[in-house]
XYZ file of C-alpha atoms in Angstrom:
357
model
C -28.480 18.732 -4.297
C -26.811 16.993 -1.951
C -26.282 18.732 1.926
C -23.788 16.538 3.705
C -20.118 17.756 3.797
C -18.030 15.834 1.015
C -14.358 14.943 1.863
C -12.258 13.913 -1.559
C -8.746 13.280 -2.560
C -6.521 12.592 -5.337
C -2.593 11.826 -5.835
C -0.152 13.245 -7.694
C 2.009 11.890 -10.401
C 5.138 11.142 -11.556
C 6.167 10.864 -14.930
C 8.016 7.874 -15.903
C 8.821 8.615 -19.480
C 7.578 11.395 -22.281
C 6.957 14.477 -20.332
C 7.192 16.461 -23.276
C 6.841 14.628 -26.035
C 3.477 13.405 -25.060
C 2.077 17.173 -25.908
C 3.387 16.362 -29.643
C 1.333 12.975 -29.994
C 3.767 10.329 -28.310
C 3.747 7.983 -25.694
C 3.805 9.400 -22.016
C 3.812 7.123 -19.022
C 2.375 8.001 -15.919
C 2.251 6.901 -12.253
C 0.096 8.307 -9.246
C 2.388 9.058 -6.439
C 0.997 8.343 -3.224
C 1.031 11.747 -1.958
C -2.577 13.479 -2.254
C -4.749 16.384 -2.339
C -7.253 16.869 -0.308
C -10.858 18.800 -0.678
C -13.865 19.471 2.025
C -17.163 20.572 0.969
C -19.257 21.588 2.964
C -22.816 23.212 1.889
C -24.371 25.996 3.971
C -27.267 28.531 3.309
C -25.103 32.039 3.757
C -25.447 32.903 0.567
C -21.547 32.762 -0.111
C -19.255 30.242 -2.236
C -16.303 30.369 -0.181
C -12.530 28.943 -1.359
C -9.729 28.606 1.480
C -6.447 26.786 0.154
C -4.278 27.105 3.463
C -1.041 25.997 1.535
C -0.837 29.573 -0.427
C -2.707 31.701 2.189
C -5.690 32.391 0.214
C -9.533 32.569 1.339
C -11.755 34.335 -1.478
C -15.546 34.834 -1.074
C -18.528 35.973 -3.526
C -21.887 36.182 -3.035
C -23.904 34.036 -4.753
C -26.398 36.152 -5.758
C -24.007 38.368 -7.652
C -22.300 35.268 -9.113
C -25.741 34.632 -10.636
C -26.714 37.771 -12.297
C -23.020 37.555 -14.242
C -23.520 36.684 -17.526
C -21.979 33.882 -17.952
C -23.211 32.403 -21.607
C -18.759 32.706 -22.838
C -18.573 29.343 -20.479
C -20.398 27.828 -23.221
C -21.289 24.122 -22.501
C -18.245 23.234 -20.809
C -16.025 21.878 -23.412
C -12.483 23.120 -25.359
C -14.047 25.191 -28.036
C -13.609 28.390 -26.684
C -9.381 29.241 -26.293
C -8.730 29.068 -22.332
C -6.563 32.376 -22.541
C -10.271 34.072 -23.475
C -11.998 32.197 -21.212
C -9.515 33.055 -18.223
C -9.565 37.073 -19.072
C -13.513 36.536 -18.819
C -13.215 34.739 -15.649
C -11.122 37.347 -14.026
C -13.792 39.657 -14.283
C -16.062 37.358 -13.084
C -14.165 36.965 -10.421
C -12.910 40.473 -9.480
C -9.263 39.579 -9.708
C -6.647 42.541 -9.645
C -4.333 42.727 -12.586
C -0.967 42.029 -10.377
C -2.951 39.021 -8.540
C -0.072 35.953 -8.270
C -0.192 33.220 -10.525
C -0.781 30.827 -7.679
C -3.751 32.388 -6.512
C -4.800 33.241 -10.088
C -4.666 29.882 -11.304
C -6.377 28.161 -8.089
C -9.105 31.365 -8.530
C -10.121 30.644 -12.170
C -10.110 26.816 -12.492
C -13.009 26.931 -9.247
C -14.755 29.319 -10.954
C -14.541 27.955 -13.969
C -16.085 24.546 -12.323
C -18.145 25.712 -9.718
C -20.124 28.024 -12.537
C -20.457 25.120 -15.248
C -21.581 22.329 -12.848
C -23.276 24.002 -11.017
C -25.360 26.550 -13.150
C -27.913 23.608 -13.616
C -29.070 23.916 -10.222
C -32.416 26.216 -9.262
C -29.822 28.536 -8.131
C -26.227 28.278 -7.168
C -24.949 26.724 -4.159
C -23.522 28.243 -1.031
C -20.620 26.267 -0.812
C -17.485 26.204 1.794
C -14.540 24.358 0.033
C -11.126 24.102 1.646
C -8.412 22.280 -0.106
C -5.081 21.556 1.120
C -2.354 19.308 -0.388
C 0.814 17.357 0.540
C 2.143 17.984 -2.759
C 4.728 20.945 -2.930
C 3.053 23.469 -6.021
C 5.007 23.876 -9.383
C 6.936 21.081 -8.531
C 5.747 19.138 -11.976
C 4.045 16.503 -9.529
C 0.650 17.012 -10.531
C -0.639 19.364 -7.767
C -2.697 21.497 -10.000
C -4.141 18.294 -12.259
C -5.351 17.222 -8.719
C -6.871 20.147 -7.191
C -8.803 20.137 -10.419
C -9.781 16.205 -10.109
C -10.809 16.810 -6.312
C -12.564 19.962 -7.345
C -14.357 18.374 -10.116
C -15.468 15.106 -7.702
C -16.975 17.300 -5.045
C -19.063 19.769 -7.198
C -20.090 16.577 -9.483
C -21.431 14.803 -6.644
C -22.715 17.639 -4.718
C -25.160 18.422 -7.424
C -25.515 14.741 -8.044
C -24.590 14.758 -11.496
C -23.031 11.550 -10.582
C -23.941 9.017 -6.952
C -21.974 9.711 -3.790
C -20.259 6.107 -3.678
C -19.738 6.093 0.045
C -21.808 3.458 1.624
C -22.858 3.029 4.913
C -20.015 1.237 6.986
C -16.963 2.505 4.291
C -14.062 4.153 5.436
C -12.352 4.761 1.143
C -14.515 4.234 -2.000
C -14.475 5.022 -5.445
C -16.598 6.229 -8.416
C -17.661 4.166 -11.051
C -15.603 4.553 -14.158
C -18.789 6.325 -16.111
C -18.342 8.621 -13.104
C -14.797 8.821 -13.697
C -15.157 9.696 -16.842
C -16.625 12.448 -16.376
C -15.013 13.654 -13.254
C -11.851 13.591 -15.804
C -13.591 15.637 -18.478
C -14.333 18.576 -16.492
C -10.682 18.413 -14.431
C -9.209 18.594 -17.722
C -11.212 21.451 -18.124
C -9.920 22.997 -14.876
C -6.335 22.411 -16.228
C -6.983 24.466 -19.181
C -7.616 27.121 -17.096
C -4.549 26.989 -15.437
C -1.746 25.424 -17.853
C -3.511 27.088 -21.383
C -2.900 23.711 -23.733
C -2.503 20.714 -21.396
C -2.053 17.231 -22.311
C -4.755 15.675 -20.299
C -1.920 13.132 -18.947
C -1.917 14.681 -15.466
C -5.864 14.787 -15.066
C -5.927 11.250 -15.896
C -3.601 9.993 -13.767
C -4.870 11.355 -10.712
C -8.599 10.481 -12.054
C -7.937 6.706 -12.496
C -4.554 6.300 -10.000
C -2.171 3.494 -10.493
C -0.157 3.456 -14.020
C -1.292 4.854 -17.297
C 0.016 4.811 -21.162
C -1.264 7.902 -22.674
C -1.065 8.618 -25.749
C -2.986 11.585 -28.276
C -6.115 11.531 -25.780
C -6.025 7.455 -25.570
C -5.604 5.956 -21.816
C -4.700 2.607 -21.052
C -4.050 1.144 -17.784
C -0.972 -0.882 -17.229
C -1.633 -3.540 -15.382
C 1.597 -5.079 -14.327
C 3.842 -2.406 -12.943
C 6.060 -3.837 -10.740
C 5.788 -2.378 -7.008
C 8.612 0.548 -7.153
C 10.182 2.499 -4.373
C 11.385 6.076 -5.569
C 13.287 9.053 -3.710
C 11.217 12.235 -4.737
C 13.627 15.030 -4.078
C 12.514 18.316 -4.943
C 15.259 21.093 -5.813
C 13.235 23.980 -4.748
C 13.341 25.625 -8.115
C 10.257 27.046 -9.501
C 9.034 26.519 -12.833
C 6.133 27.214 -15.090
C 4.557 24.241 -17.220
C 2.840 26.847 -19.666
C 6.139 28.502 -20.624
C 7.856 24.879 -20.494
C 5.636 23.143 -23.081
C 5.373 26.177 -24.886
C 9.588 26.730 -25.277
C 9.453 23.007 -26.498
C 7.226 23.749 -29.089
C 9.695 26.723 -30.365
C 12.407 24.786 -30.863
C 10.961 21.754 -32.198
C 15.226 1.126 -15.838
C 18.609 2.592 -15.505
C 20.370 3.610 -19.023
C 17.016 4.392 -20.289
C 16.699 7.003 -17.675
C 20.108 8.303 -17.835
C 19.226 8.597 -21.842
C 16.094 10.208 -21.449
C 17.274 12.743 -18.957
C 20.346 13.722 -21.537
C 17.563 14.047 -24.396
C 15.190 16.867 -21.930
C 18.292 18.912 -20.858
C 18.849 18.752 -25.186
C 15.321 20.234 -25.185
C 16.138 22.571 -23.159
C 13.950 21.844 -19.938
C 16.556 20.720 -17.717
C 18.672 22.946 -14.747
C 22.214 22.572 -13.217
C 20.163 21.189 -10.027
C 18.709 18.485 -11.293
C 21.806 18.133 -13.210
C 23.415 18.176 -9.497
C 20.844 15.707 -8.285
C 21.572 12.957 -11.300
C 25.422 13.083 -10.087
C 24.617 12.745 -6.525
C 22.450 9.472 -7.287
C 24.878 8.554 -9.486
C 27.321 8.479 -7.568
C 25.512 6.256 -5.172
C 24.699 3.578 -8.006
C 21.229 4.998 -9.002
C 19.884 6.770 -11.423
C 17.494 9.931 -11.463
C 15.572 11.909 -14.126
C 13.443 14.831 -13.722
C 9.433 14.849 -13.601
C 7.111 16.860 -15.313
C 8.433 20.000 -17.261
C 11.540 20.232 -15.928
C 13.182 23.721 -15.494
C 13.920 23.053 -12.166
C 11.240 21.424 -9.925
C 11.579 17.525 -9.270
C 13.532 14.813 -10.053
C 12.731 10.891 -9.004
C 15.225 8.322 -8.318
C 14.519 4.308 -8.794
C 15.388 2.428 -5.825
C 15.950 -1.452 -6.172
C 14.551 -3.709 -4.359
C 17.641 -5.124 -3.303
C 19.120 -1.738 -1.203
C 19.337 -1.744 1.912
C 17.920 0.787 4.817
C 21.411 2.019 5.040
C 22.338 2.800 1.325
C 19.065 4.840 0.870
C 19.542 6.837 3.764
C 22.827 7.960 2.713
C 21.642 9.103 -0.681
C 19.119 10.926 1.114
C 21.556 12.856 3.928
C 23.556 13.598 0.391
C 20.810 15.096 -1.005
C 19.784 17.001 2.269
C 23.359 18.336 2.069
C 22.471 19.868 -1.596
C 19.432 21.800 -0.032
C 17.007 19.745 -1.474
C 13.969 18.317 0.019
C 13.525 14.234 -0.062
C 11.201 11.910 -0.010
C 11.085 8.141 0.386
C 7.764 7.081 -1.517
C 6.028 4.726 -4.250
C 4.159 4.825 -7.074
C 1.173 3.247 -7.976
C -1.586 5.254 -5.914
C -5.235 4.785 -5.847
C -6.881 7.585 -8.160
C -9.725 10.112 -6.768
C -11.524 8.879 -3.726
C -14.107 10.094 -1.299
C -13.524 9.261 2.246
C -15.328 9.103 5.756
C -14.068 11.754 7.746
C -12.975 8.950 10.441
C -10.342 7.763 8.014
C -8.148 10.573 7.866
C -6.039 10.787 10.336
C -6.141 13.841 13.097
C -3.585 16.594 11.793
C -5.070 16.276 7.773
C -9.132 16.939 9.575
C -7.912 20.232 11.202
C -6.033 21.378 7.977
C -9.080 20.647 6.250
C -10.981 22.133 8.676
C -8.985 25.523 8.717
C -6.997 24.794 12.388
């Protein structure tokens, strides 16, 4: 096993297209966004796993000792036989969660467990671990934030126990895994979301596992290799939302004019919410055009911005949606998927976050 501390990250995503429909066997496309989560492991002999995630206010700790004499067989081998729903009552136990524990914290709780005990069990004994995650993605936003807390979760346990190489070289500031590695590192995320979203489509994992721009489609990735370089406003309505409940209502009741169409066809589904509603007619009203991401129900929306607008035009689209009491991004699309990093190439304020300043 591996003892030097392990700093990871992995974006977010947008969805361009399909957020619903991929769960029923269409085509989804997907885009990392170039805001990330980031993950520090460090090992330590204390004889505690310990899991801070500053953004929600949580630190948890269990002995390791304890961990091991659960029996922990219902984990099987790690992949989707078993329903998640069992597997996450199991967990709970496991992980002495009280019944009125919040979803956040209950969701964060059971996808490390879930991880930590699978890739890890193979080890002599389990690890001490200290693992501190913190993310500039806002949570239940439908930008991925979950999908890549799982990614960096699954990188950092993989390598520790070296069930795949540390690609960091001597010299490197960024690298990246292998795609065997990612591979892998993708499987067991995926895994993670299960534990947190019941029935995901995998779309979310993969983005933030391989970055850039992704058709997905009933399991099948391919990489598209010619997205053109977009600018997007990210503008987040504040409104929370649940992907489980989302996908699952869907199921019940079975660029430009594409965009407007597609987000006429989600609100028909029943996913959409007078806000993003509000923030399509603010856009619109400024020439552009805006769609939500991810379930819907509230949570984000993304706006295309041309190439040809000027400074000027984009900053008054973004006072107007200010004005609504929304929060606003200028961004792109197109980010590199999970890294590992040097600790000299993050910059100052992201070290002491991840260092629990």
């Amino acid at each position: 096993m591996l003892s030097e501390v392990l700093l990871v990250s992995a974006p977010g995503k947008v969805i361009l297209h399909g957020e619903h429909a991929v769960v029923h066997g269409k085509v989804a496309l997907a885009v990392a966004l170039n805001l990330r989560t980031f993950l520090r492991l460090q090992p330590h002999s204390n004889g505690q796993v310990c899991l801070n995630l500053p953004n929600i206010g949580i630190k948890r700790a269990w002995d390791v000792a304890r961990l091991q004499l659960q029996d922990t067989s219902f984990l099987g081998r790690g992949d989707a036989s078993a329903p998640a729903a069992e597997l996450a009552e199991r967990l709970k136990e496991v992980a002495g969660l009280p019944e009125d524990c919040a979803d956040p914290e209950r969701a964060a709780v059971l996808a490390f467990l879930y991880l930590y005990l699978c890739i890890c069990r193979k080890q002599r004994a389990l690890p001490s671990l200290d693992i501190t995650v913190w993310s500039e993605l806002p949570a239940g936003a439908g930008l991925g934030s979950s999908a890549s807390y799982s990614v960096c979760m699954a990188a950092a346990l993989l390598t520790t126990c070296e069930e795949i190489p540390n690609p960091l070289g001597d010299g490197k500031s960024t690298s990246r895994w292998s795609a065997e590695a990612l591979e892998l590192i993708n499987k067991w995320a995926f895994q993670g979301e299960r534990m947190i979203h019941g029935d995901p489509s995998g779309v979310d994992n993969a983005v933030s596992t391989w970055g850039g721009a992704l058709r997905y489609q009933q399991g099948k990735i391919s990489p598209l290799k010619r997205l053109p370089a977009l600018k997007i406003l990210l503008t987040n309505t504040k409104v929370p939302r649940s992907t489980k409940a989302l996908v699952a209502g869907v199921r019940n009741r079975l660029l430009k004019e594409l965009i407007d169409m597609n987000q006429h066809q989600l609100n028909a589904l029943g996913v959409g919410h007078a806000l993003l509603d509000q923030l399509c007619q603010v856009t619109m009203a400024h020439g552009l055009h805006s769609k939500l991401t991810g379930a819907g129900g509230g949570g984000c929306g993304i706006t295309l911005l041309r190439p040809d607008l000027e400074q000027p035009e984009i900053e008054a689209v973004k006072q107007a949606l200010h004005s609504c009491g929304f929060d606003c991004w200028e961004t792109s699309i197109s980010a590199p998927g999970v890294s590992v990093h040097a600790p000299a190439s993050l910059d100052a304020s992201m070290r002491r976050a991840l260092d629990g300043l």
